[in-house]
XYZ file of N, CA and C in Angstrom:
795
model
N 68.492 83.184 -24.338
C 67.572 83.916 -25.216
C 66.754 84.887 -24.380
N 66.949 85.683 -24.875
C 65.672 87.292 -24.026
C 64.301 87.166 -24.832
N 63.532 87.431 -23.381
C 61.976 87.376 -23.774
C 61.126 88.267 -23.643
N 60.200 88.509 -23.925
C 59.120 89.484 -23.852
C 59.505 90.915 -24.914
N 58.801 91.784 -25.075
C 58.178 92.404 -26.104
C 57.732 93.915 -25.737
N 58.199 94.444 -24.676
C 57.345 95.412 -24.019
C 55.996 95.743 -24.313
N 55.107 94.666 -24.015
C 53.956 94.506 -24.314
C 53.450 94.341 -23.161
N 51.742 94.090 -22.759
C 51.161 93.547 -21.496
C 52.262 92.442 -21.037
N 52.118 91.678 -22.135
C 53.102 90.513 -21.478
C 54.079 90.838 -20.378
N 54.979 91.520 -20.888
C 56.004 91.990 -20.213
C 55.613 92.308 -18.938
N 54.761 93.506 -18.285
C 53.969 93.773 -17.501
C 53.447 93.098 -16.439
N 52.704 91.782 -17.180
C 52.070 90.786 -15.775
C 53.199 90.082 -15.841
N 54.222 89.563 -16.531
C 55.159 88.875 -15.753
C 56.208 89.718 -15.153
N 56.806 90.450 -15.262
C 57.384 91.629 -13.910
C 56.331 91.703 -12.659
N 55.002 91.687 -13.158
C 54.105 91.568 -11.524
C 53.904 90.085 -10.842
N 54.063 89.037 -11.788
C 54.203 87.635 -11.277
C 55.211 87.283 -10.483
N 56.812 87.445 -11.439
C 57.587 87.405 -10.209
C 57.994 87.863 -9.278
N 57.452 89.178 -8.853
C 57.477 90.358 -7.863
C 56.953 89.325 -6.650
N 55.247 89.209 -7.257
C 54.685 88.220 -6.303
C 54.849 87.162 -5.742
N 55.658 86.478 -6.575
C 56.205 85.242 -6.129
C 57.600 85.068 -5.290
N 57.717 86.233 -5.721
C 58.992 86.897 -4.708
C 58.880 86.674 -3.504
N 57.681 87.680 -3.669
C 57.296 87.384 -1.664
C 56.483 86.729 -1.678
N 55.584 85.694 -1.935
C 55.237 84.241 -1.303
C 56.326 83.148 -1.627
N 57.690 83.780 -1.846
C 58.783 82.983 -1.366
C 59.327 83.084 0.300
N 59.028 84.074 0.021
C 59.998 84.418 1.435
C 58.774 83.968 2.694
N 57.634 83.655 2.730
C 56.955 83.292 3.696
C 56.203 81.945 3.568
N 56.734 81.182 1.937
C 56.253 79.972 2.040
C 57.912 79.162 1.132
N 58.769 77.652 2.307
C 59.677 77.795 1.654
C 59.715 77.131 0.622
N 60.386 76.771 0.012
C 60.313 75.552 -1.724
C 60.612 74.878 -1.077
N 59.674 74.017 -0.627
C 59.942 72.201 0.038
C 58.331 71.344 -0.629
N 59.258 71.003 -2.277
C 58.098 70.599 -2.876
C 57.844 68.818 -2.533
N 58.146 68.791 -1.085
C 57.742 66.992 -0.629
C 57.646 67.314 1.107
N 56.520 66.827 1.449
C 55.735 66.100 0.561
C 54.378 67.017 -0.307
N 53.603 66.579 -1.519
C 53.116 67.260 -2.010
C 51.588 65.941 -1.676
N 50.603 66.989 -1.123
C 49.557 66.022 -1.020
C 48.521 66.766 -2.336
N 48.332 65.490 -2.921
C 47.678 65.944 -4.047
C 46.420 64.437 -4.082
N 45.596 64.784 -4.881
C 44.542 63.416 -5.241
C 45.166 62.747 -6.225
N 44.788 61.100 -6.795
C 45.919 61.150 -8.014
C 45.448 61.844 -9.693
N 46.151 62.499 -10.262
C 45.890 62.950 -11.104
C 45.055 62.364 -12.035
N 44.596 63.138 -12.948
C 43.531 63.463 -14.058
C 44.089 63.119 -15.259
N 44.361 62.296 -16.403
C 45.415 62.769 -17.636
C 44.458 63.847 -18.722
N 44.931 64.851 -18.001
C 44.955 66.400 -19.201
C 45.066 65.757 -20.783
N 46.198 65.191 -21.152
C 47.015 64.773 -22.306
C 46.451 64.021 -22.519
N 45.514 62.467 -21.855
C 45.108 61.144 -22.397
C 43.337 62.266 -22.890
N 43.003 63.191 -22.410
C 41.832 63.636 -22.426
C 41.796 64.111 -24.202
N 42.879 65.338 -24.262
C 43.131 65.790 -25.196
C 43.200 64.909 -26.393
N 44.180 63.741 -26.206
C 44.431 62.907 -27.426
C 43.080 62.424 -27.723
N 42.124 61.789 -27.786
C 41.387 61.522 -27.469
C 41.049 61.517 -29.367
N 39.672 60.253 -29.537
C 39.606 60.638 -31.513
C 38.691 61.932 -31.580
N 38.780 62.761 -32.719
C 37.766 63.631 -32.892
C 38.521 64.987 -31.829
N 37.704 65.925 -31.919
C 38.176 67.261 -32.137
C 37.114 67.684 -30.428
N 38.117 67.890 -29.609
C 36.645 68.674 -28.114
C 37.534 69.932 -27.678
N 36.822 70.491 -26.718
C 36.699 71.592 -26.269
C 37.599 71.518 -24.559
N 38.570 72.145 -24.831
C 38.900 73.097 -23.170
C 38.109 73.703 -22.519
N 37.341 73.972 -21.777
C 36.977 74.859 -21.684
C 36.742 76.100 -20.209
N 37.032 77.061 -20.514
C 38.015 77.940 -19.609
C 36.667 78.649 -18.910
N 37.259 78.603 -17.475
C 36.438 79.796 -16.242
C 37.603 80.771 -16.184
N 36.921 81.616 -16.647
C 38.040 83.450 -16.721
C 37.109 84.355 -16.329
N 37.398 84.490 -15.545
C 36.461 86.011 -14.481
C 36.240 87.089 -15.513
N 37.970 87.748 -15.735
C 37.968 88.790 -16.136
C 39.085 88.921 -17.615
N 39.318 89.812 -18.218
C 40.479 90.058 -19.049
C 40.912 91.446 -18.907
N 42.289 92.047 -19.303
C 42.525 92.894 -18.842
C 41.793 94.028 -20.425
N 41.589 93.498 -21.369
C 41.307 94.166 -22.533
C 39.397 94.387 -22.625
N 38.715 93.026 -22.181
C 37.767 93.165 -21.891
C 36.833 93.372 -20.535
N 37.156 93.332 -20.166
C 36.841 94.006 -18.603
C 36.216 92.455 -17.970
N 34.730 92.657 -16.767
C 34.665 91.163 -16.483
C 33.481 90.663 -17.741
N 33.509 89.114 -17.512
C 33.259 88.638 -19.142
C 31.510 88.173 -18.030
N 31.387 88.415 -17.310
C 29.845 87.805 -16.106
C 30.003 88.660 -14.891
N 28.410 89.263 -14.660
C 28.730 89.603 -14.140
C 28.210 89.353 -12.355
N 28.287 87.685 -12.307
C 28.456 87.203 -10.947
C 28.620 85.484 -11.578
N 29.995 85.546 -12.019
C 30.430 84.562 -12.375
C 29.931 82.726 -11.109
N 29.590 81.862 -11.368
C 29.407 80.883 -10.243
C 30.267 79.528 -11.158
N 31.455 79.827 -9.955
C 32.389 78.483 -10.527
C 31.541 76.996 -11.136
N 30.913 76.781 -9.756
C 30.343 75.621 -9.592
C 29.114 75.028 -10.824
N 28.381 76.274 -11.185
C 27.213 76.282 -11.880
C 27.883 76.176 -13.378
N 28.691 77.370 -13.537
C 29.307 76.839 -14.501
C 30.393 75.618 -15.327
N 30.741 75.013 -14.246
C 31.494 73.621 -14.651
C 31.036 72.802 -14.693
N 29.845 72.675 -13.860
C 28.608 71.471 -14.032
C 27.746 71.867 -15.543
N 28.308 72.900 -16.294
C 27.551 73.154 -17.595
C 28.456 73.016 -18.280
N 29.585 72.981 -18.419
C 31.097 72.288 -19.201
C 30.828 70.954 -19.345
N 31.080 70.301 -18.129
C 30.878 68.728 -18.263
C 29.483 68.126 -18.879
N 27.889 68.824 -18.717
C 26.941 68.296 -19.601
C 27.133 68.822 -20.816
N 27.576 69.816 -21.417
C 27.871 70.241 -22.399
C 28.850 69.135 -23.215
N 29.867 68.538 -22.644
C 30.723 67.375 -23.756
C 31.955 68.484 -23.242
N 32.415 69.067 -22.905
C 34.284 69.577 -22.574
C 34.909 68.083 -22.284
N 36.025 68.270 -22.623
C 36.844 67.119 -22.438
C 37.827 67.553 -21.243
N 37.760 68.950 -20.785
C 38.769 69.444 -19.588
C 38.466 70.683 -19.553
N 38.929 71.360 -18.307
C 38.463 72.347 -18.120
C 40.190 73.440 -18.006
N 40.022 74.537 -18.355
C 40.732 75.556 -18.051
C 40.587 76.536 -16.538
N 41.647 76.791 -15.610
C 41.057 77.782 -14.294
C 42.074 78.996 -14.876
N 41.547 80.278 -15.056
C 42.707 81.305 -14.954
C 42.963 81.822 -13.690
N 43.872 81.736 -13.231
C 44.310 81.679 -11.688
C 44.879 83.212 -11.558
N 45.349 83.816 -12.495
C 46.153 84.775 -12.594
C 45.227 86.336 -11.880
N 45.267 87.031 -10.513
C 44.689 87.588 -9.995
C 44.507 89.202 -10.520
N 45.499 90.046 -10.284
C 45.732 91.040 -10.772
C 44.980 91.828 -11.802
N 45.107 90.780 -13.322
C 44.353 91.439 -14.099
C 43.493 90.319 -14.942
N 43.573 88.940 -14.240
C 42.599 88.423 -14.805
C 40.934 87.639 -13.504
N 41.579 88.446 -12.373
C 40.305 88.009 -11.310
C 40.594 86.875 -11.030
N 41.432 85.662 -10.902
C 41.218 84.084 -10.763
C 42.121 84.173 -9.640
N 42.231 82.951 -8.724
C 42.844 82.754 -7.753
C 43.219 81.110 -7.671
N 44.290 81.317 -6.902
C 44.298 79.307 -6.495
C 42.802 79.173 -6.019
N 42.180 79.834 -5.125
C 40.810 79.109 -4.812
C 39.860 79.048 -5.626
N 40.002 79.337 -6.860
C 39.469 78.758 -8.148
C 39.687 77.876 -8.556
N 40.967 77.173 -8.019
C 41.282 76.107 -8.897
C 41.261 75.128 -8.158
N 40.981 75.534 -6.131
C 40.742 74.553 -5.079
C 39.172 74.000 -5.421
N 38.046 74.826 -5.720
C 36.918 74.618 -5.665
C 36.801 74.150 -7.239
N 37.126 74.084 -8.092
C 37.112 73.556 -9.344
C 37.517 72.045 -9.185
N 38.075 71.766 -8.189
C 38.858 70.018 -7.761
C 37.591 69.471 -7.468
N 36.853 70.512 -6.339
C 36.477 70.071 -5.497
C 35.114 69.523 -6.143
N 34.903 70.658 -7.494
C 33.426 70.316 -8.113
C 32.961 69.642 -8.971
N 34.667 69.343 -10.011
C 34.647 69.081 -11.448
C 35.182 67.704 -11.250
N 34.813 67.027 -12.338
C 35.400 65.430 -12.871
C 36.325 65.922 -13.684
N 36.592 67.216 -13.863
C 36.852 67.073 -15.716
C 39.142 67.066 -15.442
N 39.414 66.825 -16.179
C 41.461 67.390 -15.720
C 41.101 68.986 -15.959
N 41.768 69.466 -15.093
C 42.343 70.962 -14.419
C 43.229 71.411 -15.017
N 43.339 72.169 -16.061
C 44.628 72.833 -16.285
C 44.536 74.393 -15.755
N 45.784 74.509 -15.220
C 45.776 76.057 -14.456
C 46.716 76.402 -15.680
N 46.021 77.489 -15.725
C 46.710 78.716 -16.862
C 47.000 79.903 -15.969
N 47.883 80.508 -15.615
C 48.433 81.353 -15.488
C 49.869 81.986 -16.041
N 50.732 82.680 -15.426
C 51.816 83.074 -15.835
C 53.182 82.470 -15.070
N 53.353 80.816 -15.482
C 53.741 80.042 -14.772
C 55.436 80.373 -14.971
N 56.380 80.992 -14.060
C 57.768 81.644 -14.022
C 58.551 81.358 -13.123
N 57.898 80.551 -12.108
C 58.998 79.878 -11.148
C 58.403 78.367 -10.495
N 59.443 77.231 -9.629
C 59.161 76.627 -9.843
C 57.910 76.401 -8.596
N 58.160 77.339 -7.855
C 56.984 77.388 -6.484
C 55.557 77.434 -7.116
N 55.331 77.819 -8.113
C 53.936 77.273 -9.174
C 53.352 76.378 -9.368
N 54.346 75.570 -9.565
C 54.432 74.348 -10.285
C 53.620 73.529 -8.831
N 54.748 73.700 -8.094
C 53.722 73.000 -6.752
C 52.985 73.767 -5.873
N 52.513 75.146 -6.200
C 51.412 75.497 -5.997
C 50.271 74.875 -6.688
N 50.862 74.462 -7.698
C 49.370 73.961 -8.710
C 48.774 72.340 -8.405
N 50.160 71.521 -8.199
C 49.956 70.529 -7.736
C 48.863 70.591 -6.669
N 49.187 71.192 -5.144
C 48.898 70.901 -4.252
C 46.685 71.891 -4.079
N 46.746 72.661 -5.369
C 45.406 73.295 -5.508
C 44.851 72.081 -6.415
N 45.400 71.173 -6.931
C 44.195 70.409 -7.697
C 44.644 70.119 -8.971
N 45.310 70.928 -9.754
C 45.908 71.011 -11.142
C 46.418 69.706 -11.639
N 45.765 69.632 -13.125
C 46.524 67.901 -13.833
C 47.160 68.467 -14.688
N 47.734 70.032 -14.815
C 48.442 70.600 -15.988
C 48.682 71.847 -15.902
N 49.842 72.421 -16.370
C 50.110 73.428 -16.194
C 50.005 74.010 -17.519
N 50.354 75.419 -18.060
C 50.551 76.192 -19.497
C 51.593 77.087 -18.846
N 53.229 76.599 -20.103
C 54.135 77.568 -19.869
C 53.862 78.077 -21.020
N 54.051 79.491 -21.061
C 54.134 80.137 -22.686
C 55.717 80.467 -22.964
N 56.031 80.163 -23.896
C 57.274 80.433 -24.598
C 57.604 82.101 -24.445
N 56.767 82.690 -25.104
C 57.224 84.099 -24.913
C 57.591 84.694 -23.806
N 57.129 84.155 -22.715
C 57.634 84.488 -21.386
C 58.808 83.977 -21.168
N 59.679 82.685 -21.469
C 60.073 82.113 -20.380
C 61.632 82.556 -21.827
N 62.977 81.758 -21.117
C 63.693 81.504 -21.587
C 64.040 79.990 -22.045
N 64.729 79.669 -22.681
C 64.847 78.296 -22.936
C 65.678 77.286 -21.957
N 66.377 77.626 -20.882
C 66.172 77.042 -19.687
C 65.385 76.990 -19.047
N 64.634 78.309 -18.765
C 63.655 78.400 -17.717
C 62.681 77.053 -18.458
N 62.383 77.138 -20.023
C 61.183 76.938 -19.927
C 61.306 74.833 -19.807
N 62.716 74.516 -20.133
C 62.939 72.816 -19.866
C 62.966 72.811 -18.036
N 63.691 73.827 -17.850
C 63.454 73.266 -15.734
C 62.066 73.747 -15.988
N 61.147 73.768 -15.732
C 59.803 74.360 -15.603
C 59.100 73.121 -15.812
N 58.721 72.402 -17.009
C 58.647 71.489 -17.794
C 58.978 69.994 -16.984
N 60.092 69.720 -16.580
C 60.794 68.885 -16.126
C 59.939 68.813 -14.091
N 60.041 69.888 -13.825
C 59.310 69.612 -12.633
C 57.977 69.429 -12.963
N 57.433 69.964 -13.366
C 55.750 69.542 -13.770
C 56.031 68.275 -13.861
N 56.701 67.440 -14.745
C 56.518 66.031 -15.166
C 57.009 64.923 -13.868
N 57.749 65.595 -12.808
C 58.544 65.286 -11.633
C 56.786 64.861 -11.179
N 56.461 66.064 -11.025
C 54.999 66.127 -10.638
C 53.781 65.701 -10.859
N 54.122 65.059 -11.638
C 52.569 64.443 -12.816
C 51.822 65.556 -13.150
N 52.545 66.593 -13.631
C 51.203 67.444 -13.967
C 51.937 67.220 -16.056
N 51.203 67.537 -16.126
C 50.897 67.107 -18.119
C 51.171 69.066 -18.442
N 51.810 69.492 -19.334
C 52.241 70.920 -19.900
C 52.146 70.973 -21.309
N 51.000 72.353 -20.966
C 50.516 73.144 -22.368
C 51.590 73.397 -22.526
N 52.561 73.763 -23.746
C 53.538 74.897 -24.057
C 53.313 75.646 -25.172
N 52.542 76.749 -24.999
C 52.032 77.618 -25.551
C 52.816 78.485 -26.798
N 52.629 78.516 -27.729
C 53.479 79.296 -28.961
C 52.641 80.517 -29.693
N 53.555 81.076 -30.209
C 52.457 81.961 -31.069
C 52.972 82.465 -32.497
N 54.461 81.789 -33.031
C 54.691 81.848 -34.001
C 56.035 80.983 -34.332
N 56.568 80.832 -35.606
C 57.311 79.566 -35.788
C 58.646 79.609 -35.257
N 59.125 80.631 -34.283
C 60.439 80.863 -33.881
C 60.292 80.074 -32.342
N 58.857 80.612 -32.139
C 58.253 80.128 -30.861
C 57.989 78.440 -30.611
N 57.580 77.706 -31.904
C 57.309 76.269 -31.904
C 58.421 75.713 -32.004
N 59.766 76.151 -32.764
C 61.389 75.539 -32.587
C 61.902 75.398 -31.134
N 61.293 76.784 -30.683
C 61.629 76.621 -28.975
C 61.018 75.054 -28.251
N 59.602 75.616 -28.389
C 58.767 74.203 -27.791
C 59.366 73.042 -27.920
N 59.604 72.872 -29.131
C 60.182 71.450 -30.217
C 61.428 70.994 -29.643
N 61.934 72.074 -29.472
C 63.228 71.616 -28.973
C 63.403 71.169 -27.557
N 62.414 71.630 -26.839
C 62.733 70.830 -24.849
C 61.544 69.508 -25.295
N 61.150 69.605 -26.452
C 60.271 67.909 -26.055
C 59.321 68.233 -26.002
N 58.303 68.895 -26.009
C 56.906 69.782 -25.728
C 55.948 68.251 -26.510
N 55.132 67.991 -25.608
C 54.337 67.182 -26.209
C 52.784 67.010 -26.157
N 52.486 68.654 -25.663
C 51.430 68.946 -26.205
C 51.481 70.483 -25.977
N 51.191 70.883 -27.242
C 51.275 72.472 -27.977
C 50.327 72.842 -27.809
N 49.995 74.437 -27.439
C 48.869 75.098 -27.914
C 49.505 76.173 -28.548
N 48.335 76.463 -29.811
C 48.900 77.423 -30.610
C 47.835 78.940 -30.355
N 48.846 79.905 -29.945
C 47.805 81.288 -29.728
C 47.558 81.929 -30.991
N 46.373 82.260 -30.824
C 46.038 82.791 -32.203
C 45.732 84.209 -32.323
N 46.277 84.997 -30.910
C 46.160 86.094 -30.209
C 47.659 86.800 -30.353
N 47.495 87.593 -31.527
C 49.117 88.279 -31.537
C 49.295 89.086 -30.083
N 50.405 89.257 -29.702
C 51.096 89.338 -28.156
C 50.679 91.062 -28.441
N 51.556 91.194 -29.744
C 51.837 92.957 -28.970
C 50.498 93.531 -29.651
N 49.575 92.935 -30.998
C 48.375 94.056 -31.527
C 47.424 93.535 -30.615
N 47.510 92.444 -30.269
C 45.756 91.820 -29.721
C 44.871 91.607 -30.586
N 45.073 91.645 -31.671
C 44.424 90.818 -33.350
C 44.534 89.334 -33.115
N 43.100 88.927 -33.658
C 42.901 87.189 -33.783
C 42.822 87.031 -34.709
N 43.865 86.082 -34.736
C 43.770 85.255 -36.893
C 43.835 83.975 -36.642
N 43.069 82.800 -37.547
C 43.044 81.795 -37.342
C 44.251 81.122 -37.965
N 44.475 81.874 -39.021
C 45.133 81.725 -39.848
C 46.745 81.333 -39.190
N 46.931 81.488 -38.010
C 48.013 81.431 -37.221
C 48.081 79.650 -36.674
N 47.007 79.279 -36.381
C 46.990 77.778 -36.606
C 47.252 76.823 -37.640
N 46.251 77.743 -38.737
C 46.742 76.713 -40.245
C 47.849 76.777 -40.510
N 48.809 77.935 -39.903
C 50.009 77.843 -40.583
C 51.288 76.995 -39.184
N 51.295 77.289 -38.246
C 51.949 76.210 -37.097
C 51.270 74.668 -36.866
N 50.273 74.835 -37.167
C 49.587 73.118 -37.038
C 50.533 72.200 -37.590
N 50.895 72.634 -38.946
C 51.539 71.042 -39.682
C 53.120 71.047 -39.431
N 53.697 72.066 -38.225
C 54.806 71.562 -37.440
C 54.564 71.047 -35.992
N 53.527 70.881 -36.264
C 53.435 69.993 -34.880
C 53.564 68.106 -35.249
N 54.137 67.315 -34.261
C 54.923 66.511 -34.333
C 53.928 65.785 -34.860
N 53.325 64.202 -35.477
C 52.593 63.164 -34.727
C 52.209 62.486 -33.630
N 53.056 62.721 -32.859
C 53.123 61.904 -31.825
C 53.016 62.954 -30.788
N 52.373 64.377 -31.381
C 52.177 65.389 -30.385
C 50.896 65.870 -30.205
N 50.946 66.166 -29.181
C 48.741 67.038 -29.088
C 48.760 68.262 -29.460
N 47.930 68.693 -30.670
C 47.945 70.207 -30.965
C 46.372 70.761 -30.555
N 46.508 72.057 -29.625
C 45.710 73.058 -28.966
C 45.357 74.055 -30.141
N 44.383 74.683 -30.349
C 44.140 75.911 -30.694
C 43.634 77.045 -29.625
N 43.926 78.429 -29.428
C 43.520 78.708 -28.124
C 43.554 80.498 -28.927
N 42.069 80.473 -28.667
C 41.987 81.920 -28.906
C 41.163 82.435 -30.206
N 40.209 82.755 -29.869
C 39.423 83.636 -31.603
C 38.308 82.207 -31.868
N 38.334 81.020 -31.298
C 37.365 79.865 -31.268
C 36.027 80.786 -31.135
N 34.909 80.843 -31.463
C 33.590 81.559 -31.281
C 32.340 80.685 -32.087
N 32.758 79.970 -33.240
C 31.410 79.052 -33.664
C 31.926 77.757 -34.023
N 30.880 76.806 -34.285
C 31.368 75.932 -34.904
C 32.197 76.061 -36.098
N 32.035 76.597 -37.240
C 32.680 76.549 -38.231
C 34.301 76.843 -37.745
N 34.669 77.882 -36.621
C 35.754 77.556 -36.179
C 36.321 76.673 -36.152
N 35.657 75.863 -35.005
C 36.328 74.671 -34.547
C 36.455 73.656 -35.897
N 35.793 73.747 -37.044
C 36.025 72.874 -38.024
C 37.589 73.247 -38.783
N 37.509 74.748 -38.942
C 38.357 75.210 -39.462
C 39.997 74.713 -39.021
N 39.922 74.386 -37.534
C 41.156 74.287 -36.759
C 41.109 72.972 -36.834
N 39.803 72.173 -36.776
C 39.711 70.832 -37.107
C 40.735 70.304 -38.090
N 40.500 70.880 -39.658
C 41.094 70.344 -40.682
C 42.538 70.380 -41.043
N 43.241 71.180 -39.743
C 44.724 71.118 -39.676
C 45.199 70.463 -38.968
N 44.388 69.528 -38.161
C 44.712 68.301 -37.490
C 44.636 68.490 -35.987
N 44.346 69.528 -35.599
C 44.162 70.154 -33.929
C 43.428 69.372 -33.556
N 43.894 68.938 -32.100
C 43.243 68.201 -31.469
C 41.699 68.327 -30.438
N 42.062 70.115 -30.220
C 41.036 70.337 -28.679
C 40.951 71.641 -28.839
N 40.274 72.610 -28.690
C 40.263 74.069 -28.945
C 40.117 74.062 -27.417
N 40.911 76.074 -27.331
C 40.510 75.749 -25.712
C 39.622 77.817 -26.066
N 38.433 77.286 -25.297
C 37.665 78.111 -25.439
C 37.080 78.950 -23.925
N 37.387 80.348 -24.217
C 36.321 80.814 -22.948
C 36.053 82.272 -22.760
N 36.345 83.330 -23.686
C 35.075 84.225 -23.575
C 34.117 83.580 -24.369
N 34.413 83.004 -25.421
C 32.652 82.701 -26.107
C 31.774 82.074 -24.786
N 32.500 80.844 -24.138
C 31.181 80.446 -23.373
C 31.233 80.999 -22.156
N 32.060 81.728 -21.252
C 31.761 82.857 -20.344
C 30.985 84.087 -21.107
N 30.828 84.671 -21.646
C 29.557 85.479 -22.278
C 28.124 84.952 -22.589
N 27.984 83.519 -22.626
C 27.420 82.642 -23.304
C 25.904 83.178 -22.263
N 24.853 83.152 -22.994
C 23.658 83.354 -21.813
C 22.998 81.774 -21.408
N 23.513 80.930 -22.744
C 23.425 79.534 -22.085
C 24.762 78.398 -21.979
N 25.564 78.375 -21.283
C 26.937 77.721 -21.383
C 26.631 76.288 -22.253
N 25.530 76.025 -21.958
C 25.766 74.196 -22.626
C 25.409 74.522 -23.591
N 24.322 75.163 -24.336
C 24.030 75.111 -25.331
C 24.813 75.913 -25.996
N 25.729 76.503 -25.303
C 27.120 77.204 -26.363
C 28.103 76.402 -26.599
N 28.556 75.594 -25.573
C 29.336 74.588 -25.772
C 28.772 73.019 -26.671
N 27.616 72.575 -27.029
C 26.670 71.811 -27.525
C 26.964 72.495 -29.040
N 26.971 73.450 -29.386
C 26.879 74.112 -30.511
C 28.102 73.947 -31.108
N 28.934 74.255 -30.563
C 30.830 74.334 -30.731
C 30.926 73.074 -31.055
N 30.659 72.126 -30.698
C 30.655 70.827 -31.171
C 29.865 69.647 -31.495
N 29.014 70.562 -32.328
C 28.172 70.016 -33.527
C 29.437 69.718 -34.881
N 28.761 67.881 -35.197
C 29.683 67.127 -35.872
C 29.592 67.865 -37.481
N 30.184 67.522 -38.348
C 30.142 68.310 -39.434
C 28.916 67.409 -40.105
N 27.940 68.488 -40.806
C 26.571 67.767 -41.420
C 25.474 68.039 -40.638
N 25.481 68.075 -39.280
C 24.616 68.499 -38.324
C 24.188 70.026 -38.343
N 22.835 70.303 -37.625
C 22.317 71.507 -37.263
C 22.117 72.125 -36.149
N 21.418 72.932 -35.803
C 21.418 73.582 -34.333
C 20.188 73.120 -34.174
């Protein structure tokens, strides 16, 4: 199956595997031994009863420029975890989103919370790049990958103990997921090629997600009534982060997001 859209998409992944190109050739794929701490469960976090928050350190976006403007890893993840996040998001992806593995080294180093590295995960030298920076999870997105790529991809993460988002963004996209075993979904609510947010993209992929699977919402989250909204289709965890990277108070943005239904500010 052929992927991508001549969209951004397309774009940062032609610059991902360029890059990975050459931190092949000077670092080799010898994923053992892999020294890692023992993992975090991403997935036991997520399942979890009741409805919590991802919540993402993203420097920059390529649509919105930087979202702070002297972002502090540290300050801010220690305001995730009093805030109630159930895990944290690192965007690692450099180029056009500002993040680095040493975002996701010093995020180990600071946070209790499971690590999922989000980037533009396309080969398998990732996979144990992520391991060996700290990561309890990776996010492959469907639209990128092919349907081999995206079961070998998948299959080493789990080699690895790392737990995998597999990211969708419409119902051609969740048959893909469905079909290598995906057992915990996030659904984008961020069309690829307009850059329009509809929620409405959850209510309608939520009720193909399995039982026995974790469903993500990721994208256009901004108030509580959101998170209720994604709530009532059975989603498990919203994963949120320009609202609380813009936020002038992170906890009390994240405190707000998950106010129980009946409650006030």
């Amino acid at each position: 199956m052929s992927v991508g859209s001549g969209t951004v998409l397309d774009r940062i992944l032609a610059e991902t595997r360029e890059a990975v190109r050459r931190r092949r050739e000077l670092v080799p794929l010898d994923p053992a031994p892999l020294d890692r701490d023992a993992p975090r469960s991403f997935r036991a976090a997520l399942a979890a009863p009741g409805i919590g928050v991802i919540a993402e350190f993203k420097r920059r976006s390529p649509s919105a420029g930087p979202l702070h403007e002297a972002p502090d890893l540290t300050a801010i993840l220690g305001a995730y975890e009093r805030g109630g996040a159930i895990a944290a998001s690192i965007l690692t992806e450099e180029p056009n989103f500002g993040g680095s593995l040493q975002d996701l080294r010093d995020a180990r180093a600071t946070s209790r919370l499971p690590l999922l590295r989000k980037d533009f995960i396309v080969d398998e030298l990732q996979v144990y790049e992520s391991v060996v920076a700290g990561a309890d999870a990776i996010l492959l997105i469907v639209a990128g990958l092919t349907d081999e790529a995206l079961r070998r991809l998948q299959e080493t993460a789990r080699t690895c103990q790392l737990d995998v988002l597999v990211e969708v963004h419409d119902l051609a996209e969740m048959d893909r997921a469905l079909e290598i075993g995906a057992d915990l979904i996030g659904i984008n609510n961020r069309n690829l090629k307009t850059f329009t947010v509809d929620l409405a993209v959850t209510e309608e992929l939520a009720e193909e997600i399995p039982s026995d699977a974790v469903g993500v919402s990721e994208s256009g989250i901004k108030t509580a009534e959101d998170v209720r909204r994604v709530r009532a289709c059975g989603i498990n965890a919203v994963l949120v982060g320009e609202t609380l990277m813009r936020a002038k108070n992170v906890r009390e943005k994240l405190e707000e997001l998950l106010l129980k239904d009946g409650e006030t500010e």
